[in-house]
mmCIF file with all atom_site columns, C-alpha atoms in Angstrom:
data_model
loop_
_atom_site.group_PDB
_atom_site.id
_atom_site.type_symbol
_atom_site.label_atom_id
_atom_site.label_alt_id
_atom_site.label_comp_id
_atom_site.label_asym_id
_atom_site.label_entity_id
_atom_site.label_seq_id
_atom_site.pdbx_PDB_ins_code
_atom_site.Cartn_x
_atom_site.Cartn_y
_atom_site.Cartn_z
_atom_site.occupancy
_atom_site.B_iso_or_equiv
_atom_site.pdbx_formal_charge
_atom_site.auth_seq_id
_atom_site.auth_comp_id
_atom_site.auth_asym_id
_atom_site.auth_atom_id
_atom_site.pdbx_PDB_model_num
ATOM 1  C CA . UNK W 1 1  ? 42.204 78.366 161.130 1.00 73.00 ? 1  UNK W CA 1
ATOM 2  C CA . UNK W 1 2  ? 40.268 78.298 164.494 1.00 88.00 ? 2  UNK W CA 1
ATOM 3  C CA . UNK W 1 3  ? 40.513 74.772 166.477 1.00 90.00 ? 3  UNK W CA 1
ATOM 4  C CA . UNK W 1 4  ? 36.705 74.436 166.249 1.00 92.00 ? 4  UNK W CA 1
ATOM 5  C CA . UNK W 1 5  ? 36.706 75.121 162.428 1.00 94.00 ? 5  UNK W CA 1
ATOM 6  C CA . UNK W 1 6  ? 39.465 72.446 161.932 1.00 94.00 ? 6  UNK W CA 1
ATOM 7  C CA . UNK W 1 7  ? 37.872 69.817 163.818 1.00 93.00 ? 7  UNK W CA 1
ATOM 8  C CA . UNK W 1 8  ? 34.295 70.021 162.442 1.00 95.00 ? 8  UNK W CA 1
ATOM 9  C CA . UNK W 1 9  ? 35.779 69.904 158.999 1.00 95.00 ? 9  UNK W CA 1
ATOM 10 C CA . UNK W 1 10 ? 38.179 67.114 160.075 1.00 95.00 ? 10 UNK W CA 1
ATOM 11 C CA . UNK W 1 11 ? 34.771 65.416 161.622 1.00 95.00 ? 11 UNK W CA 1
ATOM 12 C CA . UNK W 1 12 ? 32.635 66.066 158.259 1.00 95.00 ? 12 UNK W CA 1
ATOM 13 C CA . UNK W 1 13 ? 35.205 63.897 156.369 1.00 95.00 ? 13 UNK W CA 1
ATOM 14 C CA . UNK W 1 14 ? 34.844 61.208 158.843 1.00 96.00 ? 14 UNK W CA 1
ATOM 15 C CA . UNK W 1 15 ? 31.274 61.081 158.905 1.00 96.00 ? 15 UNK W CA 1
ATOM 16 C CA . UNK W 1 16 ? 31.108 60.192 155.455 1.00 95.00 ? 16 UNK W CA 1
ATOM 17 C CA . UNK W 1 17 ? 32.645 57.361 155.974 1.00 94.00 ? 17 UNK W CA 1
ATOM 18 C CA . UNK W 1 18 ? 34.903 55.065 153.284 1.00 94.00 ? 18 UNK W CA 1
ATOM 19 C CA . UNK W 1 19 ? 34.564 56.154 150.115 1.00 95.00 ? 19 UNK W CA 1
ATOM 20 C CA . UNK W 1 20 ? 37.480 54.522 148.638 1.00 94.00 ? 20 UNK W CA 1
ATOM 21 C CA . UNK W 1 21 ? 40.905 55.040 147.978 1.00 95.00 ? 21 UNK W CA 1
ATOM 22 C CA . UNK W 1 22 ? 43.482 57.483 148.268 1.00 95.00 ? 22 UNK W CA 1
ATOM 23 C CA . UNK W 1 23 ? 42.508 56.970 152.323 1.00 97.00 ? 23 UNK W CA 1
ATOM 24 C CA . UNK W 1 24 ? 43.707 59.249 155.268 1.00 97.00 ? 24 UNK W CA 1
ATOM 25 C CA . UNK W 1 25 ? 43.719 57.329 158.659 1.00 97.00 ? 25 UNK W CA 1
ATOM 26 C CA . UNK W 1 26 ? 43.937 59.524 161.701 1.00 97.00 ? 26 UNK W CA 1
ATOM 27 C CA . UNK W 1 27 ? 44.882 58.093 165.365 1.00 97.00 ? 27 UNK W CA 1
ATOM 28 C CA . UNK W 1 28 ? 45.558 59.213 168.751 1.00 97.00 ? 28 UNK W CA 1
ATOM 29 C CA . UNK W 1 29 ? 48.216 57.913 170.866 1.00 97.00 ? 29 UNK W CA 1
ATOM 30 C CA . UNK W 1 30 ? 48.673 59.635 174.426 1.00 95.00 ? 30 UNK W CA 1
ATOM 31 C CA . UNK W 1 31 ? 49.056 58.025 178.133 1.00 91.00 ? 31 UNK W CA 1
ATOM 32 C CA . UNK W 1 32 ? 45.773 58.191 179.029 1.00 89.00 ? 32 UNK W CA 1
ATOM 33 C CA . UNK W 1 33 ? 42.110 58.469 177.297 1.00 88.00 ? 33 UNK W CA 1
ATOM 34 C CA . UNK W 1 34 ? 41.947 61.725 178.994 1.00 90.00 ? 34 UNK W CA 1
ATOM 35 C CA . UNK W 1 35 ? 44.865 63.649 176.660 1.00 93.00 ? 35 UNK W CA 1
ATOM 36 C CA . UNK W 1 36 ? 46.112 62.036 173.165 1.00 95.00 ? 36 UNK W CA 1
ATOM 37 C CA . UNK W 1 37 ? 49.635 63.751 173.313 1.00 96.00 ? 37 UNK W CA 1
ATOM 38 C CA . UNK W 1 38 ? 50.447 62.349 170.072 1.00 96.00 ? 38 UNK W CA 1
ATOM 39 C CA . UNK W 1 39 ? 48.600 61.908 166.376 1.00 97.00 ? 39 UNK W CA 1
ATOM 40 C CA . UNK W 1 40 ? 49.784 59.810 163.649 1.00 97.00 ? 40 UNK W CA 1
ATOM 41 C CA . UNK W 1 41 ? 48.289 60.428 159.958 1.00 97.00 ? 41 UNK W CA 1
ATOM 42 C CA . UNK W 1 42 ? 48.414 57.417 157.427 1.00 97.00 ? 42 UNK W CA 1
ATOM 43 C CA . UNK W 1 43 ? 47.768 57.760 153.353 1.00 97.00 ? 43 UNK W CA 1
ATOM 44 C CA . UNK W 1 44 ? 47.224 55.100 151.103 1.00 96.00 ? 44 UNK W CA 1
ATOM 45 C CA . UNK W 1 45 ? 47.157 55.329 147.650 1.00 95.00 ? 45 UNK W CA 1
ATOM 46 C CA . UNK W 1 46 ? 45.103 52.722 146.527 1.00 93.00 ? 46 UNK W CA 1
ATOM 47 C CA . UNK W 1 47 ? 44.613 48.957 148.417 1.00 93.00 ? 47 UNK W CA 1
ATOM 48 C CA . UNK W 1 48 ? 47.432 47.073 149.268 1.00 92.00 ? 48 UNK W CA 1
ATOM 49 C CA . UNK W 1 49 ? 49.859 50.345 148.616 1.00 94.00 ? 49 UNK W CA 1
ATOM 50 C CA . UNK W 1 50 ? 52.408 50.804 151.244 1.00 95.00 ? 50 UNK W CA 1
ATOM 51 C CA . UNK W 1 51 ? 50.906 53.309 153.863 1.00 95.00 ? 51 UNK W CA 1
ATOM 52 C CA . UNK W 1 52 ? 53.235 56.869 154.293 1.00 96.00 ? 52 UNK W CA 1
ATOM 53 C CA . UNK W 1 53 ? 52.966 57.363 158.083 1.00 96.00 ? 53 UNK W CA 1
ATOM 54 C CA . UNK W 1 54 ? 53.443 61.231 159.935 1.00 96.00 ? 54 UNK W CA 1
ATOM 55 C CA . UNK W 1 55 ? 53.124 61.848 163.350 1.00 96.00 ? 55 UNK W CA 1
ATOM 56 C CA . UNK W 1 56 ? 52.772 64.979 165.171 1.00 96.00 ? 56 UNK W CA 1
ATOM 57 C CA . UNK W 1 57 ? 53.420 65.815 169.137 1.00 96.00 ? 57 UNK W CA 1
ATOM 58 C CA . UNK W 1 58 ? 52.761 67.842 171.838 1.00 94.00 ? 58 UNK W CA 1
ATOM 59 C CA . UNK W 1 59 ? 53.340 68.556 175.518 1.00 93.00 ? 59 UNK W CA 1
ATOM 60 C CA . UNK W 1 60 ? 49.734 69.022 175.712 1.00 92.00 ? 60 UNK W CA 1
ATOM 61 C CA . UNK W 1 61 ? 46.560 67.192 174.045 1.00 94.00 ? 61 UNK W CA 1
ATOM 62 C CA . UNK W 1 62 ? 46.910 67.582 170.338 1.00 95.00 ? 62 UNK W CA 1
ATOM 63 C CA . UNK W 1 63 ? 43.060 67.415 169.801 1.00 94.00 ? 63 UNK W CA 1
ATOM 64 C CA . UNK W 1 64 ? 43.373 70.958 171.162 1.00 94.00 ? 64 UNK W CA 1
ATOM 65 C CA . UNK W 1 65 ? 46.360 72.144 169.318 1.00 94.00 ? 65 UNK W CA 1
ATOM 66 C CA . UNK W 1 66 ? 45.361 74.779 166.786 1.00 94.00 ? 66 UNK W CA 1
ATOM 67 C CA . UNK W 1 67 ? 48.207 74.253 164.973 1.00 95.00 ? 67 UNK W CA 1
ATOM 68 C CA . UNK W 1 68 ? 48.564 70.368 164.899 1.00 96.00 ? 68 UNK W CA 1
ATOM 69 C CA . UNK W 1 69 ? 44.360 70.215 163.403 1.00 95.00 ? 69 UNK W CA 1
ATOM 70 C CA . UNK W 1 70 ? 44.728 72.831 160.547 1.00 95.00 ? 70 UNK W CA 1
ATOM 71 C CA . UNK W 1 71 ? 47.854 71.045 159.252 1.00 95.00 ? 71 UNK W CA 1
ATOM 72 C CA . UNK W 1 72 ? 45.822 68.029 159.419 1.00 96.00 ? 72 UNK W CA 1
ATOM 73 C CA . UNK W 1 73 ? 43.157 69.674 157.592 1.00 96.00 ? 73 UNK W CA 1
ATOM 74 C CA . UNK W 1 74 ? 45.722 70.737 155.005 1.00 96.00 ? 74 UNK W CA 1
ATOM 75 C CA . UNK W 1 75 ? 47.400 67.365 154.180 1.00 95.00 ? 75 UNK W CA 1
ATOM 76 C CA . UNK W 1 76 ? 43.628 66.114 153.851 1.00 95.00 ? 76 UNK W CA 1
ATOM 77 C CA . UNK W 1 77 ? 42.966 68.491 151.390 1.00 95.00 ? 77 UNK W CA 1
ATOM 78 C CA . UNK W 1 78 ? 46.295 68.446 149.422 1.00 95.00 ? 78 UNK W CA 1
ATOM 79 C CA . UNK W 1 79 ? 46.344 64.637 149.127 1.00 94.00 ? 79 UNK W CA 1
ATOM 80 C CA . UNK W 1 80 ? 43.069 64.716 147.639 1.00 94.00 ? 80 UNK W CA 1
ATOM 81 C CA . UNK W 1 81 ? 41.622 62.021 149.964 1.00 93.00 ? 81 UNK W CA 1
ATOM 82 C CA . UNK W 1 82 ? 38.628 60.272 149.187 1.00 95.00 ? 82 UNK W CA 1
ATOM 83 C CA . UNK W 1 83 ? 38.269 58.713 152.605 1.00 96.00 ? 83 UNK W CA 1
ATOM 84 C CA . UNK W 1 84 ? 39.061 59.882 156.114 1.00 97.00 ? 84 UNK W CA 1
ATOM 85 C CA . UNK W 1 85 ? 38.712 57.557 158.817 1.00 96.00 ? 85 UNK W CA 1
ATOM 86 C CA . UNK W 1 86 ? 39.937 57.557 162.562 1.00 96.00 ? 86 UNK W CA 1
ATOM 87 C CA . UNK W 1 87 ? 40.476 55.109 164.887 1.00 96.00 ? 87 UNK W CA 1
ATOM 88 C CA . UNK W 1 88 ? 38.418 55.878 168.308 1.00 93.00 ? 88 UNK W CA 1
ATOM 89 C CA . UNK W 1 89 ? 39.337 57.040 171.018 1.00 92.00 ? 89 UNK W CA 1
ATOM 90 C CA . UNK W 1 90 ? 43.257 57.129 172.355 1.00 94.00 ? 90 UNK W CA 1
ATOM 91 C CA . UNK W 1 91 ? 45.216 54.452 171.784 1.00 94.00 ? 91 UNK W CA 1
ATOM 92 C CA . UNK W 1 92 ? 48.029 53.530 174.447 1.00 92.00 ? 92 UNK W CA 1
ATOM 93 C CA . UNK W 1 93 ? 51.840 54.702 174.056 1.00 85.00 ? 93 UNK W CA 1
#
């Protein structure tokens, strides 16, 4: 999957906002604002569940890493998620 095809799609589930639960919560970790060198995806089942954490990294910005989007895509899609939200902007390692 192209890097602009994952991100749009990855944006169009964020856009709509919560929707309830199971819920996918995307955030970027990284040194600076400039380049998130690290992503960490979190599902919950339903409230109050225990969240299942994942984290990908890269050398280089993983907002741009064609491989690290469309395998966020993919767990999106596989777990069925009925909300995707993201934290803004890069938080601080």
């Amino acid at each position: 999957m192209h890097i602009d095809k994952a991100k749009k799609r990855i944006a169009k589930q964020v856009k709509k906002g919560f929707k309830g639960y199971p819920q996918i919560t995307l955030e970027y970790f990284g040194a600076s604002s400039d380049c998130a060198t690290e992503v960490a995806i979190r599902f919950t089942q339903e409230q109050g569940a225990a969240e299942q954490e994942q984290r990908f990294v890269s050398q280089a910005d993983v907002r741009e890493d064609e491989v690290i989007q469309s395998a966020l895509v993919k767990i999106i899609e596989r777990a069925d998620a009925s909300s995707v939200m993201e934290v803004e902007g890069v938080s601080p390692l």
